[in-house]
PDB file of C-alpha atoms in Angstrom:
ATOM      1  CA  MET A  21       0.119   0.064  -0.264  1.00 80.00           C
ATOM      2  CA  SER A  22       1.208   3.284  -0.829  1.00 93.00           C
ATOM      3  CA  LYS A  23       2.134   6.078   1.658  1.00 98.00           C
ATOM      4  CA  VAL A  24       1.102   9.945   1.965  1.00 98.00           C
ATOM      5  CA  TRP A  25       4.032  12.067   2.624  1.00 98.00           C
ATOM      6  CA  PHE A  26       3.935  15.537   3.964  1.00 98.00           C
ATOM      7  CA  ILE A  27       7.398  17.041   3.519  1.00 98.00           C
ATOM      8  CA  THR A  28       8.282  20.666   4.358  1.00 98.00           C
ATOM      9  CA  GLY A  29      11.730  22.245   2.913  1.00 95.00           C
ATOM     10  CA  SER A  30      11.032  20.388  -0.461  1.00 96.00           C
ATOM     11  CA  SER A  31      12.402  22.689  -3.002  1.00 93.00           C
ATOM     12  CA  ARG A  32      16.066  21.634  -2.664  1.00 92.00           C
ATOM     13  CA  GLY A  33      18.424  20.117  -0.631  1.00 93.00           C
ATOM     14  CA  LEU A  34      17.651  16.681   1.186  1.00 95.00           C
ATOM     15  CA  GLY A  35      13.956  17.443   1.256  1.00 96.00           C
ATOM     16  CA  ARG A  36      14.147  17.804  -2.812  1.00 96.00           C
ATOM     17  CA  HIS A  37      15.400  14.009  -2.284  1.00 96.00           C
ATOM     18  CA  PHE A  38      13.083  12.587   0.118  1.00 97.00           C
ATOM     19  CA  VAL A  39      10.359  13.731  -2.144  1.00 98.00           C
ATOM     20  CA  ARG A  40      11.455  12.548  -5.150  1.00 97.00           C
ATOM     21  CA  ALA A  41      11.982   9.279  -3.789  1.00 98.00           C
ATOM     22  CA  ALA A  42       8.504   8.669  -2.541  1.00 98.00           C
ATOM     23  CA  LEU A  43       7.034   9.877  -5.572  1.00 98.00           C
ATOM     24  CA  GLU A  44       9.746   7.075  -7.962  1.00 97.00           C
ATOM     25  CA  ARG A  45       8.260   4.642  -6.232  1.00 97.00           C
ATOM     26  CA  GLY A  46       4.575   5.086  -6.208  1.00 97.00           C
ATOM     27  CA  ASP A  47       3.621   7.253  -3.180  1.00 98.00           C
ATOM     28  CA  LYS A  48       2.044  10.228  -3.137  1.00 98.00           C
ATOM     29  CA  VAL A  49       3.533  13.497  -1.666  1.00 98.00           C
ATOM     30  CA  ALA A  50       2.325  16.682  -0.296  1.00 98.00           C
ATOM     31  CA  ALA A  51       5.203  19.190  -0.585  1.00 98.00           C
ATOM     32  CA  THR A  52       5.515  22.264   0.849  1.00 97.00           C
ATOM     33  CA  ALA A  53       8.072  25.127  -0.589  1.00 96.00           C
ATOM     34  CA  ARG A  54       8.259  29.028  -0.260  1.00 94.00           C
ATOM     35  CA  ASP A  55       7.994  28.837  -3.646  1.00 94.00           C
ATOM     36  CA  THR A  56       6.130  26.215  -5.569  1.00 95.00           C
ATOM     37  CA  ALA A  57       7.596  26.871  -8.720  1.00 95.00           C
ATOM     38  CA  SER A  58      10.843  24.829  -7.651  1.00 93.00           C
ATOM     39  CA  LEU A  59       8.180  22.111  -7.544  1.00 96.00           C
ATOM     40  CA  ASP A  60       7.171  22.366 -11.634  1.00 96.00           C
ATOM     41  CA  ASP A  61       9.412  19.534 -12.897  1.00 95.00           C
ATOM     42  CA  LEU A  62       8.115  16.849 -10.079  1.00 96.00           C
ATOM     43  CA  VAL A  63       4.551  17.946 -10.918  1.00 96.00           C
ATOM     44  CA  ALA A  64       5.070  17.421 -14.841  1.00 97.00           C
ATOM     45  CA  ALA A  65       6.905  14.343 -13.890  1.00 97.00           C
ATOM     46  CA  HIS A  66       4.270  12.600 -11.409  1.00 97.00           C
ATOM     47  CA  GLY A  67       0.853  14.719 -12.109  1.00 97.00           C
ATOM     48  CA  ASP A  68      -1.343  14.724  -9.270  1.00 96.00           C
ATOM     49  CA  ALA A  69       0.653  12.409  -7.105  1.00 98.00           C
ATOM     50  CA  VAL A  70       2.217  15.153  -5.909  1.00 98.00           C
ATOM     51  CA  LEU A  71       0.681  18.311  -4.504  1.00 98.00           C
ATOM     52  CA  PRO A  72       2.591  21.389  -4.082  1.00 98.00           C
ATOM     53  CA  LEU A  73       1.646  23.631  -1.571  1.00 98.00           C
ATOM     54  CA  ALA A  74       3.040  27.066  -1.050  1.00 97.00           C
ATOM     55  CA  MET A  75       3.937  27.390   2.656  1.00 96.00           C
ATOM     56  CA  ASP A  76       6.594  29.003   5.010  1.00 97.00           C
ATOM     57  CA  VAL A  77       6.875  27.024   8.224  1.00 97.00           C
ATOM     58  CA  THR A  78       7.062  30.420  10.382  1.00 97.00           C
ATOM     59  CA  ASP A  79       3.659  31.026   9.410  1.00 98.00           C
ATOM     60  CA  ARG A  80       1.833  29.171  12.158  1.00 98.00           C
ATOM     61  CA  ALA A  81      -1.656  29.701  10.278  1.00 98.00           C
ATOM     62  CA  ALA A  82      -0.391  28.961   6.878  1.00 98.00           C
ATOM     63  CA  VAL A  83       0.829  25.656   8.391  1.00 98.00           C
ATOM     64  CA  LEU A  84      -2.462  24.722   9.670  1.00 98.00           C
ATOM     65  CA  ALA A  85      -3.897  25.726   5.998  1.00 98.00           C
ATOM     66  CA  ALA A  86      -1.686  23.350   4.193  1.00 98.00           C
ATOM     67  CA  VAL A  87      -1.781  20.387   6.132  1.00 98.00           C
ATOM     68  CA  GLN A  88      -5.530  20.400   6.181  1.00 98.00           C
ATOM     69  CA  ARG A  89      -5.271  20.598   2.662  1.00 98.00           C
ATOM     70  CA  ALA A  90      -3.270  18.005   2.161  1.00 98.00           C
ATOM     71  CA  LYS A  91      -5.648  15.765   4.237  1.00 98.00           C
ATOM     72  CA  GLU A  92      -8.447  16.589   2.486  1.00 98.00           C
ATOM     73  CA  HIS A  93      -6.798  16.192  -1.193  1.00 97.00           C
ATOM     74  CA  PHE A  94      -4.982  12.640  -0.195  1.00 98.00           C
ATOM     75  CA  GLY A  95      -7.590  11.510   2.427  1.00 97.00           C
ATOM     76  CA  ARG A  96      -5.229  10.751   4.986  1.00 97.00           C
ATOM     77  CA  LEU A  97      -1.318  11.643   6.386  1.00 98.00           C
ATOM     78  CA  ASP A  98       1.014   9.037   7.166  1.00 98.00           C
ATOM     79  CA  VAL A  99       4.314  10.220   7.342  1.00 98.00           C
ATOM     80  CA  VAL A 100       5.479  13.751   7.859  1.00 98.00           C
ATOM     81  CA  VAL A 101       9.173  15.013   7.610  1.00 98.00           C
ATOM     82  CA  ASN A 102      10.044  17.987   9.225  1.00 98.00           C
ATOM     83  CA  ASN A 103      12.924  18.777   6.974  1.00 97.00           C
ATOM     84  CA  ALA A 104      12.489  22.553   6.644  1.00 96.00           C
ATOM     85  CA  GLY A 105      15.355  24.785   8.105  1.00 95.00           C
ATOM     86  CA  TYR A 106      19.365  26.692   7.782  1.00 95.00           C
ATOM     87  CA  ALA A 107      21.993  27.558   9.239  1.00 95.00           C
ATOM     88  CA  GLN A 108      23.027  30.538  11.514  1.00 97.00           C
ATOM     89  CA  ILE A 109      26.698  31.018  11.837  1.00 96.00           C
ATOM     90  CA  GLY A 110      28.470  33.020  14.089  1.00 97.00           C
ATOM     91  CA  ALA A 111      30.052  33.361  17.392  1.00 98.00           C
ATOM     92  CA  VAL A 112      27.751  33.659  20.417  1.00 98.00           C
ATOM     93  CA  GLU A 113      28.705  37.456  21.041  1.00 98.00           C
ATOM     94  CA  GLU A 114      28.327  38.443  17.303  1.00 98.00           C
ATOM     95  CA  LEU A 115      24.561  37.089  17.307  1.00 98.00           C
ATOM     96  CA  THR A 116      21.891  39.726  17.079  1.00 98.00           C
ATOM     97  CA  GLU A 117      18.694  39.377  18.955  1.00 98.00           C
ATOM     98  CA  GLN A 118      17.261  38.716  15.483  1.00 98.00           C
ATOM     99  CA  ASP A 119      19.637  36.297  14.329  1.00 98.00           C
ATOM    100  CA  LEU A 120      18.726  34.119  17.409  1.00 98.00           C
ATOM    101  CA  ARG A 121      15.303  34.604  16.963  1.00 98.00           C
ATOM    102  CA  ASP A 122      14.946  34.051  13.316  1.00 98.00           C
ATOM    103  CA  GLN A 123      16.786  30.766  13.835  1.00 98.00           C
ATOM    104  CA  MET A 124      14.178  29.695  16.175  1.00 98.00           C
ATOM    105  CA  GLU A 125      11.545  30.729  14.399  1.00 98.00           C
ATOM    106  CA  THR A 126      12.123  28.558  11.460  1.00 97.00           C
ATOM    107  CA  ASN A 127      13.931  25.221  13.132  1.00 98.00           C
ATOM    108  CA  LEU A 128      12.196  25.241  16.292  1.00 98.00           C
ATOM    109  CA  PHE A 129       8.602  26.787  16.290  1.00 98.00           C
ATOM    110  CA  GLY A 130       8.410  25.887  12.397  1.00 98.00           C
ATOM    111  CA  ALA A 131       8.761  22.303  13.564  1.00 98.00           C
ATOM    112  CA  VAL A 132       6.397  22.686  15.932  1.00 98.00           C
ATOM    113  CA  TRP A 133       3.745  24.213  14.199  1.00 98.00           C
ATOM    114  CA  VAL A 134       3.761  20.984  11.748  1.00 98.00           C
ATOM    115  CA  VAL A 135       3.490  18.749  14.467  1.00 98.00           C
ATOM    116  CA  GLN A 136       0.503  20.502  16.150  1.00 98.00           C
ATOM    117  CA  ALA A 137      -1.076  20.659  12.828  1.00 98.00           C
ATOM    118  CA  VAL A 138      -0.787  17.330  11.851  1.00 98.00           C
ATOM    119  CA  LEU A 139      -1.218  15.358  15.361  1.00 98.00           C
ATOM    120  CA  PRO A 140      -5.380  16.306  15.267  1.00 98.00           C
ATOM    121  CA  HIS A 141      -5.193  13.806  11.700  1.00 98.00           C
ATOM    122  CA  LEU A 142      -2.558  10.902  13.030  1.00 98.00           C
ATOM    123  CA  ARG A 143      -4.636  10.520  16.090  1.00 98.00           C
ATOM    124  CA  GLU A 144      -7.635  10.086  14.702  1.00 97.00           C
ATOM    125  CA  GLN A 145      -6.128   7.524  11.931  1.00 97.00           C
ATOM    126  CA  GLY A 146      -4.675   5.985  14.989  1.00 98.00           C
ATOM    127  CA  SER A 147      -1.505   5.753  12.959  1.00 98.00           C
ATOM    128  CA  GLY A 148       1.262   8.063  11.493  1.00 98.00           C
ATOM    129  CA  HIS A 149       4.860   8.608  11.774  1.00 98.00           C
ATOM    130  CA  ILE A 150       6.369  12.080  12.059  1.00 98.00           C
ATOM    131  CA  ILE A 151      10.332  12.074  10.981  1.00 98.00           C
ATOM    132  CA  GLN A 152      12.116  15.376  12.359  1.00 98.00           C
ATOM    133  CA  LEU A 153      15.302  16.600  10.425  1.00 97.00           C
ATOM    134  CA  SER A 154      17.967  17.419  13.483  1.00 97.00           C
ATOM    135  CA  SER A 155      21.552  16.911  12.578  1.00 95.00           C
ATOM    136  CA  ALA A 156      24.693  15.878  13.942  1.00 94.00           C
ATOM    137  CA  ALA A 157      24.540  19.605  15.008  1.00 95.00           C
ATOM    138  CA  GLY A 158      21.808  18.279  17.719  1.00 97.00           C
ATOM    139  CA  LEU A 159      24.041  16.084  19.276  1.00 97.00           C
ATOM    140  CA  ILE A 160      27.562  17.869  19.863  1.00 96.00           C
ATOM    141  CA  ALA A 161      28.299  21.420  19.530  1.00 96.00           C
ATOM    142  CA  LEU A 162      30.848  23.155  17.632  1.00 94.00           C
ATOM    143  CA  PRO A 163      32.402  27.104  18.225  1.00 96.00           C
ATOM    144  CA  LEU A 164      30.474  29.456  15.651  1.00 97.00           C
ATOM    145  CA  GLY A 165      27.453  27.312  15.511  1.00 97.00           C
ATOM    146  CA  GLY A 166      25.833  28.360  18.620  1.00 98.00           C
ATOM    147  CA  ALA A 167      22.486  29.069  17.213  1.00 98.00           C
ATOM    148  CA  TYR A 168      22.404  26.675  15.012  1.00 97.00           C
ATOM    149  CA  HIS A 169      23.287  23.962  18.132  1.00 98.00           C
ATOM    150  CA  ALA A 170      20.761  25.537  20.136  1.00 98.00           C
ATOM    151  CA  SER A 171      18.154  25.195  17.615  1.00 98.00           C
ATOM    152  CA  LYS A 172      18.908  21.635  17.106  1.00 98.00           C
ATOM    153  CA  TRP A 173      19.259  20.427  20.778  1.00 98.00           C
ATOM    154  CA  ALA A 174      15.810  21.907  21.357  1.00 98.00           C
ATOM    155  CA  LEU A 175      14.323  19.855  18.752  1.00 98.00           C
ATOM    156  CA  GLU A 176      16.052  16.913  20.276  1.00 98.00           C
ATOM    157  CA  GLY A 177      14.557  17.479  23.775  1.00 98.00           C
ATOM    158  CA  LEU A 178      11.201  18.795  22.306  1.00 98.00           C
ATOM    159  CA  ASN A 179      10.653  15.260  19.720  1.00 98.00           C
ATOM    160  CA  GLU A 180      11.825  12.468  22.571  1.00 98.00           C
ATOM    161  CA  ALA A 181       9.122  14.233  25.098  1.00 98.00           C
ATOM    162  CA  LEU A 182       6.694  14.158  22.109  1.00 98.00           C
ATOM    163  CA  ALA A 183       7.290  10.388  21.243  1.00 98.00           C
ATOM    164  CA  GLY A 184       6.245   9.836  25.108  1.00 98.00           C
ATOM    165  CA  GLU A 185       3.132  11.574  24.281  1.00 98.00           C
ATOM    166  CA  VAL A 186       1.985  10.273  21.014  1.00 98.00           C
ATOM    167  CA  ALA A 187       2.782   6.723  21.586  1.00 98.00           C
ATOM    168  CA  GLY A 188      -0.183   5.584  22.566  1.00 98.00           C
ATOM    169  CA  PHE A 189      -2.151   7.121  19.785  1.00 98.00           C
ATOM    170  CA  GLY A 190      -0.419   4.377  17.751  1.00 98.00           C
ATOM    171  CA  VAL A 191       2.027   7.559  16.504  1.00 98.00           C
ATOM    172  CA  LYS A 192       5.934   7.192  15.816  1.00 98.00           C
ATOM    173  CA  VAL A 193       8.118   9.472  16.167  1.00 98.00           C
ATOM    174  CA  THR A 194      11.652   9.425  14.880  1.00 98.00           C
ATOM    175  CA  ILE A 195      14.883  11.929  15.233  1.00 98.00           C
ATOM    176  CA  VAL A 196      17.304  11.505  12.039  1.00 98.00           C
ATOM    177  CA  GLU A 197      20.519  13.163  12.406  1.00 97.00           C
ATOM    178  CA  PRO A 198      22.303  13.646   8.911  1.00 94.00           C
ATOM    179  CA  GLY A 199      25.704  14.521   8.700  1.00 88.00           C
ATOM    180  CA  GLY A 200      27.260  16.808   5.702  1.00 83.00           C
ATOM    181  CA  PHE A 201      25.512  15.668   2.362  1.00 79.00           C
ATOM    182  CA  ALA A 202      26.422  16.645  -0.671  1.00 67.00           C
ATOM    183  CA  THR A 203      23.554  18.603  -1.773  1.00 66.00           C
ATOM    184  CA  ARG A 204      25.437  21.460  -3.851  1.00 59.00           C
ATOM    185  CA  ASP A 205      27.003  20.263  -6.531  1.00 50.00           C
ATOM    186  CA  GLY A 206      28.141  17.276  -5.523  1.00 48.00           C
ATOM    187  CA  LYS A 207      30.281  18.952  -2.772  1.00 52.00           C
ATOM    188  CA  ASN A 208      30.166  18.697   1.140  1.00 52.00           C
ATOM    189  CA  PRO A 209      28.535  21.966   2.240  1.00 55.00           C
ATOM    190  CA  ASP A 210      30.574  24.092   4.160  1.00 54.00           C
ATOM    191  CA  PRO A 211      28.426  26.109   7.060  1.00 53.00           C
ATOM    192  CA  LEU A 212      31.116  28.988   7.211  1.00 52.00           C
ATOM    193  CA  ALA A 213      30.182  29.729   3.625  1.00 52.00           C
ATOM    194  CA  ASN A 214      26.578  28.456   3.039  1.00 56.00           C
ATOM    195  CA  GLY A 215      24.832  29.264   6.149  1.00 69.00           C
ATOM    196  CA  HIS A 216      23.600  32.771   7.066  1.00 92.00           C
ATOM    197  CA  LEU A 217      26.188  34.765   8.139  1.00 95.00           C
ATOM    198  CA  ALA A 218      25.642  36.945  11.837  1.00 97.00           C
ATOM    199  CA  LYS A 219      28.202  40.385  11.390  1.00 96.00           C
ATOM    200  CA  PRO A 220      31.778  39.541  12.614  1.00 96.00           C
ATOM    201  CA  ASP A 221      33.253  40.836  15.263  1.00 97.00           C
ATOM    202  CA  PRO A 222      37.546  41.106  14.466  1.00 97.00           C
ATOM    203  CA  ALA A 223      37.719  39.097  17.601  1.00 98.00           C
ATOM    204  CA  TYR A 224      36.899  36.006  16.076  1.00 97.00           C
ATOM    205  CA  ASP A 225      38.924  36.376  12.826  1.00 96.00           C
ATOM    206  CA  GLY A 226      41.697  33.865  13.899  1.00 96.00           C
ATOM    207  CA  LEU A 227      39.038  31.208  15.339  1.00 96.00           C
ATOM    208  CA  ARG A 228      37.334  31.376  11.849  1.00 94.00           C
ATOM    209  CA  GLN A 229      40.284  30.924   9.926  1.00 93.00           C
ATOM    210  CA  ARG A 230      41.316  27.566  11.710  1.00 93.00           C
ATOM    211  CA  LEU A 231      37.250  26.339  11.042  1.00 91.00           C
ATOM    212  CA  GLY A 232      37.467  27.401   7.895  1.00 87.00           C
ATOM    213  CA  ALA A 233      40.970  24.909   6.921  1.00 85.00           C
ATOM    214  CA  VAL A 234      39.051  22.389   7.987  1.00 79.00           C
ATOM    215  CA  ALA A 235      35.273  22.895   7.593  1.00 73.00           C
ATOM    216  CA  GLY A 236      33.367  20.452   4.734  1.00 64.00           C
ATOM    217  CA  LYS A 237      36.575  18.786   4.331  1.00 69.00           C
ATOM    218  CA  GLN A 238      34.785  15.525   5.507  1.00 69.00           C
ATOM    219  CA  PRO A 239      33.684  12.805   3.082  1.00 73.00           C
ATOM    220  CA  ALA A 240      29.859  14.000   1.404  1.00 78.00           C
ATOM    221  CA  GLY A 241      27.297  11.833   1.746  1.00 88.00           C
ATOM    222  CA  ASP A 242      24.791  10.917  -1.321  1.00 93.00           C
ATOM    223  CA  PRO A 243      21.883  12.531  -0.849  1.00 94.00           C
ATOM    224  CA  ALA A 244      20.203   9.580  -3.104  1.00 95.00           C
ATOM    225  CA  ALA A 245      20.855   7.338  -0.648  1.00 95.00           C
ATOM    226  CA  ALA A 246      19.751   9.178   2.425  1.00 96.00           C
ATOM    227  CA  ALA A 247      16.507   9.793   0.581  1.00 97.00           C
ATOM    228  CA  GLN A 248      16.572   5.687   0.348  1.00 98.00           C
ATOM    229  CA  ALA A 249      17.477   5.153   3.344  1.00 98.00           C
ATOM    230  CA  LEU A 250      14.444   7.297   4.603  1.00 98.00           C
ATOM    231  CA  LEU A 251      12.116   5.716   2.790  1.00 98.00           C
ATOM    232  CA  LYS A 252      13.239   2.543   4.421  1.00 98.00           C
ATOM    233  CA  LEU A 253      12.559   3.897   7.958  1.00 98.00           C
ATOM    234  CA  ALA A 254       9.272   4.838   7.085  1.00 98.00           C
ATOM    235  CA  ASP A 255       8.787   1.383   6.081  1.00 97.00           C
ATOM    236  CA  THR A 256      10.226  -0.124   9.384  1.00 97.00           C
ATOM    237  CA  GLU A 257       7.270  -1.163  11.637  1.00 96.00           C
ATOM    238  CA  ASN A 258       9.262  -0.480  14.931  1.00 97.00           C
ATOM    239  CA  PRO A 259      11.470   2.461  14.287  1.00 98.00           C
ATOM    240  CA  PRO A 260      14.010   3.814  16.460  1.00 98.00           C
ATOM    241  CA  LEU A 261      14.089   7.204  17.935  1.00 98.00           C
ATOM    242  CA  ARG A 262      17.013   8.286  17.019  1.00 98.00           C
ATOM    243  CA  VAL A 263      19.113   7.144  14.055  1.00 97.00           C
ATOM    244  CA  LEU A 264      22.625   8.553  12.896  1.00 96.00           C
ATOM    245  CA  PHE A 265      22.487   9.174   8.755  1.00 96.00           C
ATOM    246  CA  GLY A 266      26.104   9.103   7.376  1.00 92.00           C
ATOM    247  CA  GLN A 267      28.642   8.200   9.542  1.00 87.00           C
ATOM    248  CA  GLY A 268      31.184  10.986   9.499  1.00 86.00           C
ATOM    249  CA  PHE A 269      30.579  12.139  12.619  1.00 90.00           C
ATOM    250  CA  TYR A 270      29.904   9.132  14.349  1.00 93.00           C
ATOM    251  CA  PRO A 271      33.401   9.248  16.149  1.00 93.00           C
ATOM    252  CA  MET A 272      32.999  12.510  17.497  1.00 93.00           C
ATOM    253  CA  ILE A 273      29.599  11.576  19.015  1.00 96.00           C
ATOM    254  CA  GLN A 274      30.673   8.834  20.444  1.00 97.00           C
ATOM    255  CA  GLN A 275      33.819  10.461  22.370  1.00 97.00           C
ATOM    256  CA  ALA A 276      31.860  13.619  23.293  1.00 97.00           C
ATOM    257  CA  TYR A 277      29.248  11.368  24.900  1.00 97.00           C
ATOM    258  CA  ALA A 278      32.426   9.101  26.794  1.00 98.00           C
ATOM    259  CA  GLU A 279      33.539  12.476  27.291  1.00 98.00           C
ATOM    260  CA  ARG A 280      30.399  13.561  29.658  1.00 97.00           C
ATOM    261  CA  LEU A 281      29.995  10.370  31.448  1.00 98.00           C
ATOM    262  CA  LYS A 282      33.443  10.998  32.598  1.00 98.00           C
ATOM    263  CA  THR A 283      33.370  14.048  33.498  1.00 98.00           C
ATOM    264  CA  TRP A 284      30.062  13.151  35.424  1.00 97.00           C
ATOM    265  CA  ASP A 285      31.774  10.101  37.398  1.00 98.00           C
ATOM    266  CA  ASP A 286      34.899  12.544  37.995  1.00 98.00           C
ATOM    267  CA  TRP A 287      32.496  15.391  39.636  1.00 98.00           C
ATOM    268  CA  GLN A 288      30.294  12.562  41.725  1.00 97.00           C
ATOM    269  CA  GLY A 289      32.165  14.286  44.776  1.00 96.00           C
ATOM    270  CA  LEU A 290      31.001  17.532  43.838  1.00 97.00           C
ATOM    271  CA  SER A 291      27.886  16.518  43.104  1.00 97.00           C
ATOM    272  CA  ALA A 292      26.717  14.794  46.376  1.00 94.00           C
ATOM    273  CA  GLU A 293      28.238  17.791  47.723  1.00 95.00           C
ATOM    274  CA  ALA A 294      25.402  19.520  46.195  1.00 96.00           C
ATOM    275  CA  GLN A 295      22.414  17.499  47.158  1.00 94.00           C
ATOM    276  CA  GLY A 296      23.412  17.932  50.785  1.00 94.00           C
ATOM    277  CA  ASP A 297      22.671  16.213  53.883  1.00 83.00           C
ATOM    278  CA  LEU A 298      19.431  15.258  53.713  1.00 76.00           C
ATOM    279  CA  THR A 299      19.417  12.564  57.030  1.00 68.00           C
TER     280      THR A 299
END
């Protein structure tokens, strides 16, 4: 039985590959983008199987309307992929209030609006799978990515809580954490070059140069392969809460978690002191 997908951020990058892969195997897709002209070729190739929807995830009313239209058009929603987002780059000291608010409006609040819009339909069905695109950046943090990391770490906690809330309704939640993928001319995206850049403070120029020398140097993942992995994930009866897409950041994540556990263990004495004598 074919699935009905609702995918945000469908105009480019991984989102576009997700839409194409679902359509090519015979599924139906409600594909959202700020400019639906970017989806014209998919409409021409797949006809009524794809429903292009103009939508900005930061507009809650527009999200509610788009989800309602998709449900009415296809009759149900099986897989919801929260993919829309971008990376704000800059040292924490460099970020303006607007930089930070815009990052959260898209990456965090936009995802929440989609979840809130689809859940009544999924609960009524007694089924559905919400797939949240997070990032390896939702598990570890690097300099100059504070705003982006904050948005992705927030999504990690939000969706873990969500999974516990909706399991009783038959709704599944999976957090997908991609590493770098070759979504731009076959190259691994360099976040220092392709992200939204804060106004630079010369005090951080040296740090930028050091990070720029190594940024984007890891082997790039194949977005078409990621799309096939997403299809497999959507077909899994008991999907994981979290799954990495790509292996480039796995050693760094392993090291980071090992160091956290060791630090907590090393400082157990102070932790005990902080609790106080409760006898």
